């Protein structure tokens, strides 16, 4: 099994959501749980929220974007990293749009400005089996989740949605009034979510603006989460709290999200940043 020592990597971020991006197209290798954790942990590697790879995977045309959370688990979607990978491929191909694959399906990215990328994140899924939830819930706009030790009535009745990954969104009056670092992991690991969940608190400040804070599955509180921004917009619209377009303000900055009526697809637009070019040391 080839190692990563001496292999180059990029550090990129989307609104402070930090990624180590490794191009494995010329020397394919398996990133397992332990290696992903080692890369993501700043004590043992460059440190990041997610490890991202560019790969050629058997049976898949074009470039495949691999995604591993800091806890080492491989997942199917990462909105902020999708903008970064889209930008890298468009720079490489000298194009203003590009397509690439993920475990949750194909993505289409478009350059809409200098280091500003729009990604078509596909269609949301609301059926309880598609989130997935462990038991039948007929209205996933208001999920009856037993909060148990959290026991905070303000948090009752979150919305759930799958936007390539599972999300649970609590709508609150003030995002700063809730200890997300405490109840985030409890909901992430709640038995209602067999694949766990990304957990957000959303404060709707107008028909076209949402303030959002996120506890990411497998990564904890991050400065921004692109898929959570998409999840929050579609869930807010389903609850008649916003229109189909909104600016989502995360701790790290703003994303523009639109849930198109004509084709049911979610378009997420925001900045990217290339921060560093590095090389793995001999201990990899
Ligand atoms: N923690 C997420 C993956 C990364 C999502 C986030 N970084 C984004 O920008 O969407 C999950 O387990 O589904």
CSV table of C-alpha atoms and ligand atoms in Angstrom, one decimal:
chain,number,residue,atom,x,y,z
A,1,UNK,CA,0.0,0.0,0.0
A,2,UNK,CA,1.6,3.2,-1.1
A,3,UNK,CA,2.0,5.9,1.5
A,4,UNK,CA,1.4,9.6,1.4
A,5,UNK,CA,4.9,10.6,2.5
A,6,UNK,CA,6.2,13.3,0.2
A,7,UNK,CA,2.8,13.6,-1.5
A,8,UNK,CA,1.6,17.2,-2.1
A,9,UNK,CA,-1.7,18.5,-0.6
A,10,UNK,CA,-3.6,21.8,-0.7
A,11,UNK,CA,-5.3,23.5,2.2
A,12,UNK,CA,-8.5,25.2,1.1
A,13,UNK,CA,-11.5,26.6,2.9
A,14,UNK,CA,-15.0,27.7,2.3
A,15,UNK,CA,-16.0,30.3,4.8
A,16,UNK,CA,-13.5,28.9,7.2
A,17,UNK,CA,-14.7,25.2,6.7
A,18,UNK,CA,-11.2,23.8,6.3
A,19,UNK,CA,-10.1,21.0,4.0
A,20,UNK,CA,-7.0,19.1,3.1
A,21,UNK,CA,-7.3,18.3,-0.6
A,22,UNK,CA,-5.2,15.4,-2.0
A,23,UNK,CA,-5.0,14.7,-5.7
A,24,UNK,CA,-4.7,10.9,-6.0
A,25,UNK,CA,-5.6,10.7,-9.7
A,26,UNK,CA,-1.9,9.8,-10.7
A,27,UNK,CA,-1.2,7.5,-7.7
A,28,UNK,CA,-4.4,5.9,-6.5
A,29,UNK,CA,-4.4,4.7,-2.9
A,30,UNK,CA,-7.0,4.0,-0.2
A,31,UNK,CA,-7.7,6.6,2.5
A,32,UNK,CA,-8.9,4.5,5.4
A,33,UNK,CA,-10.5,5.7,8.7
A,34,UNK,CA,-7.2,5.8,10.6
A,35,UNK,CA,-5.4,7.7,7.8
A,36,UNK,CA,-8.2,10.3,7.5
A,37,UNK,CA,-8.2,10.8,11.2
A,38,UNK,CA,-4.4,11.3,11.3
A,39,UNK,CA,-4.6,13.9,8.5
A,40,UNK,CA,-7.5,15.8,10.0
A,41,UNK,CA,-6.0,15.9,13.6
A,42,UNK,CA,-3.7,19.0,13.8
A,43,UNK,CA,-1.6,17.0,16.4
A,44,UNK,CA,-0.7,14.4,13.8
A,45,UNK,CA,-1.3,16.0,10.4
A,46,UNK,CA,-2.2,19.3,8.7
A,47,UNK,CA,-5.5,19.4,10.4
A,48,UNK,CA,-9.0,20.0,8.8
A,49,UNK,CA,-12.7,19.5,9.1
A,50,UNK,CA,-12.8,17.1,6.1
A,51,UNK,CA,-10.2,15.3,4.1
A,52,UNK,CA,-11.0,15.6,0.4
A,53,UNK,CA,-9.5,13.6,-2.5
A,54,UNK,CA,-9.6,13.9,-6.3
A,55,UNK,CA,-9.7,10.3,-7.7
A,56,UNK,CA,-10.4,8.1,-10.6
A,57,UNK,CA,-12.7,5.4,-9.2
A,58,UNK,CA,-13.5,2.2,-11.0
A,59,UNK,CA,-16.7,2.4,-13.0
A,60,UNK,CA,-17.1,6.1,-12.5
A,61,UNK,CA,-16.5,8.5,-15.4
A,62,UNK,CA,-14.5,11.7,-14.7
A,63,UNK,CA,-13.2,12.9,-11.4
A,64,UNK,CA,-14.5,11.5,-8.1
A,65,UNK,CA,-14.4,13.7,-5.0
A,66,UNK,CA,-13.8,11.6,-1.9
A,67,UNK,CA,-14.9,13.1,1.5
A,68,UNK,CA,-13.9,12.0,5.0
A,69,UNK,CA,-15.0,13.7,8.2
A,70,UNK,CA,-12.4,14.5,10.9
A,71,UNK,CA,-13.6,11.4,12.8
A,72,UNK,CA,-12.4,9.3,9.8
A,73,UNK,CA,-15.8,8.3,8.4
A,74,UNK,CA,-16.3,8.6,4.6
A,75,UNK,CA,-19.4,10.5,3.7
A,76,UNK,CA,-21.3,11.5,0.5
A,77,UNK,CA,-21.6,15.2,0.4
A,78,UNK,CA,-19.7,18.4,1.4
A,79,UNK,CA,-21.0,21.7,0.0
A,80,UNK,CA,-18.1,24.0,0.9
A,81,UNK,CA,-15.6,21.5,-0.4
A,82,UNK,CA,-17.6,21.0,-3.6
A,83,UNK,CA,-17.0,24.7,-4.4
A,84,UNK,CA,-13.3,24.3,-3.7
A,85,UNK,CA,-13.0,21.2,-6.0
A,86,UNK,CA,-15.1,22.8,-8.6
A,87,UNK,CA,-12.7,25.8,-8.6
A,88,UNK,CA,-9.6,23.5,-8.8
A,89,UNK,CA,-11.0,21.6,-11.8
A,90,UNK,CA,-12.1,24.7,-13.7
A,91,UNK,CA,-8.7,26.2,-13.2
A,92,UNK,CA,-7.1,23.0,-14.5
A,93,UNK,CA,-9.5,22.7,-17.4
A,94,UNK,CA,-9.5,26.5,-18.1
A,95,UNK,CA,-13.3,26.3,-18.1
A,96,UNK,CA,-16.1,28.3,-16.4
A,97,UNK,CA,-18.0,25.2,-15.5
A,98,UNK,CA,-17.3,21.6,-14.6
A,99,UNK,CA,-18.8,18.3,-13.4
A,100,UNK,CA,-17.5,15.7,-11.0
A,101,UNK,CA,-18.8,12.8,-9.0
A,102,UNK,CA,-19.4,12.2,-5.3
A,103,UNK,CA,-20.8,9.2,-3.4
A,104,UNK,CA,-24.1,11.0,-3.3
A,105,UNK,CA,-24.2,11.6,-7.0
A,106,UNK,CA,-22.9,14.0,-9.7
A,107,UNK,CA,-22.3,17.7,-9.1
A,108,UNK,CA,-22.1,20.7,-11.5
A,109,UNK,CA,-20.1,23.7,-10.6
A,110,UNK,CA,-20.0,27.1,-12.3
A,111,UNK,CA,-17.7,30.0,-11.8
A,112,UNK,CA,-19.8,33.1,-11.0
A,113,UNK,CA,-16.9,35.5,-10.0
A,114,UNK,CA,-13.3,35.6,-8.9
A,115,UNK,CA,-13.1,32.6,-6.5
A,116,UNK,CA,-16.9,32.6,-6.3
A,117,UNK,CA,-18.5,29.3,-7.2
A,118,UNK,CA,-22.1,28.1,-7.6
A,119,UNK,CA,-22.8,24.4,-7.2
A,120,UNK,CA,-26.0,22.5,-8.1
A,121,UNK,CA,-26.4,20.3,-5.1
A,122,UNK,CA,-29.2,18.3,-6.6
A,123,UNK,CA,-32.7,17.7,-5.2
A,124,UNK,CA,-33.6,17.4,-1.5
A,125,UNK,CA,-35.1,14.2,-0.1
A,126,UNK,CA,-37.7,14.5,2.7
A,127,UNK,CA,-39.2,11.0,3.0
A,128,UNK,CA,-38.3,9.5,6.4
A,129,UNK,CA,-36.5,6.5,4.8
A,130,UNK,CA,-34.3,8.8,2.7
A,131,UNK,CA,-33.1,11.0,5.6
A,132,UNK,CA,-32.8,8.2,7.0
A,133,UNK,CA,-34.8,8.0,10.2
A,134,UNK,CA,-35.1,4.9,12.3
A,135,UNK,CA,-38.9,5.0,12.5
A,136,UNK,CA,-41.7,6.2,10.2
A,137,UNK,CA,-42.4,9.9,10.5
A,138,UNK,CA,-45.1,11.2,8.1
A,139,UNK,CA,-44.2,14.9,8.3
A,140,UNK,CA,-40.4,15.4,8.4
A,141,UNK,CA,-41.0,19.2,8.6
A,142,UNK,CA,-41.8,18.6,12.3
A,143,UNK,CA,-40.1,15.5,13.7
A,144,UNK,CA,-41.2,14.2,17.0
A,145,UNK,CA,-37.8,13.6,18.5
A,146,UNK,CA,-37.5,12.4,22.1
A,147,UNK,CA,-35.1,15.0,23.5
A,148,UNK,CA,-34.6,13.1,26.8
A,149,UNK,CA,-31.7,14.6,28.8
A,150,UNK,CA,-31.7,17.7,26.5
A,151,UNK,CA,-35.3,18.4,27.7
A,152,UNK,CA,-35.5,21.9,26.1
A,153,UNK,CA,-39.0,22.5,24.8
A,154,UNK,CA,-37.8,25.3,22.6
A,155,UNK,CA,-36.0,22.7,20.6
A,156,UNK,CA,-39.0,20.5,20.0
A,157,UNK,CA,-40.0,19.6,16.4
A,158,UNK,CA,-37.0,20.0,14.2
A,159,UNK,CA,-37.1,19.5,10.5
A,160,UNK,CA,-35.1,16.8,8.8
A,161,UNK,CA,-33.9,16.5,5.2
A,162,UNK,CA,-31.2,14.7,3.1
A,163,UNK,CA,-29.2,16.9,0.8
A,164,UNK,CA,-26.7,14.2,0.0
A,165,UNK,CA,-26.2,13.8,3.7
A,166,UNK,CA,-28.6,13.8,6.7
A,167,UNK,CA,-29.5,17.0,8.4
A,168,UNK,CA,-31.6,17.9,11.5
A,169,UNK,CA,-32.5,21.6,11.7
A,170,UNK,CA,-33.9,23.3,14.9
A,171,UNK,CA,-35.6,26.6,14.3
A,172,UNK,CA,-35.0,29.0,17.2
A,173,UNK,CA,-35.4,32.7,18.1
A,174,UNK,CA,-31.8,33.3,18.9
A,175,UNK,CA,-28.9,31.1,17.7
A,176,UNK,CA,-26.7,32.4,20.5
A,177,UNK,CA,-29.1,31.3,23.3
A,178,UNK,CA,-28.5,27.5,22.8
A,179,UNK,CA,-25.5,25.4,23.8
A,180,UNK,CA,-25.1,23.7,20.4
A,181,UNK,CA,-21.8,22.2,21.6
A,182,UNK,CA,-23.8,20.3,24.3
A,183,UNK,CA,-26.9,19.1,22.4
A,184,UNK,CA,-25.3,18.8,19.0
A,185,UNK,CA,-23.5,15.5,19.7
A,186,UNK,CA,-26.5,14.2,21.5
A,187,UNK,CA,-28.7,14.7,18.4
A,188,UNK,CA,-25.9,13.6,16.0
A,189,UNK,CA,-25.9,10.2,17.8
A,190,UNK,CA,-29.6,10.1,18.6
A,191,UNK,CA,-31.2,6.6,17.9
A,192,UNK,CA,-33.6,8.3,15.5
A,193,UNK,CA,-30.7,8.8,13.0
A,194,UNK,CA,-29.2,5.4,12.0
A,195,UNK,CA,-26.6,7.2,9.9
A,196,UNK,CA,-26.2,10.0,12.5
A,197,UNK,CA,-27.0,13.6,11.5
A,198,UNK,CA,-25.6,17.0,10.9
A,199,UNK,CA,-27.3,19.3,13.5
A,200,UNK,CA,-28.1,23.0,13.0
A,201,UNK,CA,-29.9,25.8,14.8
A,202,UNK,CA,-31.5,28.3,12.5
A,203,UNK,CA,-32.8,31.8,13.3
A,204,UNK,CA,-34.9,33.1,10.5
A,205,UNK,CA,-34.3,36.9,10.4
A,206,UNK,CA,-36.4,37.7,7.4
A,207,UNK,CA,-38.2,36.0,4.4
A,208,UNK,CA,-34.8,35.9,2.7
A,209,UNK,CA,-32.2,35.6,5.5
A,210,UNK,CA,-31.3,32.9,8.0
A,211,UNK,CA,-28.6,32.9,10.7
A,212,UNK,CA,-27.2,29.4,11.1
A,213,UNK,CA,-24.9,27.6,13.4
A,214,UNK,CA,-23.8,24.0,12.8
A,215,UNK,CA,-22.6,20.9,14.7
A,216,UNK,CA,-21.3,18.7,11.8
A,217,UNK,CA,-21.6,14.9,11.9
A,218,UNK,CA,-18.1,13.6,12.4
A,219,UNK,CA,-16.5,17.1,12.7
A,220,UNK,CA,-18.2,19.1,15.5
A,221,UNK,CA,-18.9,22.8,15.3
A,222,UNK,CA,-17.5,24.3,12.1
A,223,UNK,CA,-17.3,27.8,10.9
A,224,UNK,CA,-19.6,26.9,8.0
A,225,UNK,CA,-21.4,24.0,6.4
A,226,UNK,CA,-22.6,24.2,2.8
A,227,UNK,CA,-25.0,21.3,3.0
A,228,UNK,CA,-26.5,22.6,6.2
A,229,UNK,CA,-27.1,26.0,4.5
A,230,UNK,CA,-29.0,24.1,1.8
A,231,UNK,CA,-30.8,22.0,4.3
A,232,UNK,CA,-31.8,25.1,6.4
A,233,UNK,CA,-33.2,26.9,3.3
A,234,UNK,CA,-35.4,24.1,2.1
A,235,UNK,CA,-36.7,23.3,5.6
A,236,UNK,CA,-37.4,27.0,6.3
A,237,UNK,CA,-39.3,27.2,3.0
A,238,UNK,CA,-41.3,24.0,3.8
A,239,UNK,CA,-42.3,25.6,7.1
A,240,UNK,CA,-43.3,28.8,5.2
A,241,UNK,CA,-40.6,30.8,7.1
A,242,UNK,CA,-38.8,32.0,4.0
A,243,UNK,CA,-39.1,32.2,0.2
A,244,UNK,CA,-37.1,29.9,-2.1
A,245,UNK,CA,-34.0,32.1,-2.0
A,246,UNK,CA,-32.1,33.3,1.1
A,247,UNK,CA,-28.7,34.4,2.3
A,248,UNK,CA,-27.5,32.0,5.0
A,249,UNK,CA,-25.2,33.7,7.5
A,250,UNK,CA,-22.9,31.2,9.2
A,251,UNK,CA,-20.1,31.9,11.7
A,252,UNK,CA,-17.6,32.1,8.8
A,253,UNK,CA,-19.7,34.2,6.4
A,254,UNK,CA,-22.6,34.2,3.9
A,255,UNK,CA,-23.8,31.6,1.4
A,256,UNK,CA,-26.6,32.3,-1.2
A,257,UNK,CA,-28.9,29.4,-1.5
A,258,UNK,CA,-31.8,29.0,-3.9
A,259,UNK,CA,-34.3,26.0,-4.1
A,260,UNK,CA,-35.5,26.3,-7.7
A,261,UNK,CA,-39.2,25.7,-8.3
A,262,UNK,CA,-38.9,24.6,-11.9
A,263,UNK,CA,-36.5,21.7,-11.4
A,264,UNK,CA,-36.5,21.2,-7.6
A,265,UNK,CA,-32.7,21.6,-7.5
A,266,UNK,CA,-30.7,23.5,-4.8
A,267,UNK,CA,-28.1,26.0,-6.0
A,268,UNK,CA,-25.5,27.0,-3.4
A,269,UNK,CA,-23.2,30.0,-4.2
A,270,UNK,CA,-20.2,31.2,-2.2
A,271,UNK,CA,-16.5,32.0,-1.9
A,272,UNK,CA,-13.5,29.6,-1.8
A,273,UNK,CA,-9.9,30.2,-0.7
A,274,UNK,CA,-6.7,28.5,-1.5
A,275,UNK,CA,-4.6,28.9,1.6
A,276,UNK,CA,-1.5,26.7,1.4
A,277,UNK,CA,0.4,24.1,-0.6
A,278,UNK,CA,2.0,21.5,1.6
A,279,UNK,CA,3.7,18.1,1.4
A,280,UNK,CA,3.1,15.1,3.7
A,281,UNK,CA,6.1,14.3,5.9
A,282,UNK,CA,7.9,10.9,6.2
A,283,UNK,CA,5.6,9.9,9.1
A,284,UNK,CA,2.7,9.4,6.5
B,1,LIG,N1,-20.2,16.6,8.2
B,1,LIG,C1,-20.8,16.4,6.9
B,1,LIG,C2,-19.9,16.4,5.7
B,1,LIG,C3,-19.3,17.7,5.5
B,1,LIG,C4,-20.3,18.8,5.3
B,1,LIG,C5,-19.8,20.2,5.3
B,1,LIG,N2,-18.4,20.4,5.5
B,1,LIG,C6,-20.4,20.9,4.1
B,1,LIG,O1,-19.8,21.9,3.7
B,1,LIG,O2,-21.4,20.5,3.6
B,1,LIG,C7,-21.5,15.0,6.9
B,1,LIG,O3,-21.1,14.2,7.7
B,1,LIG,O4,-22.4,14.8,6.2
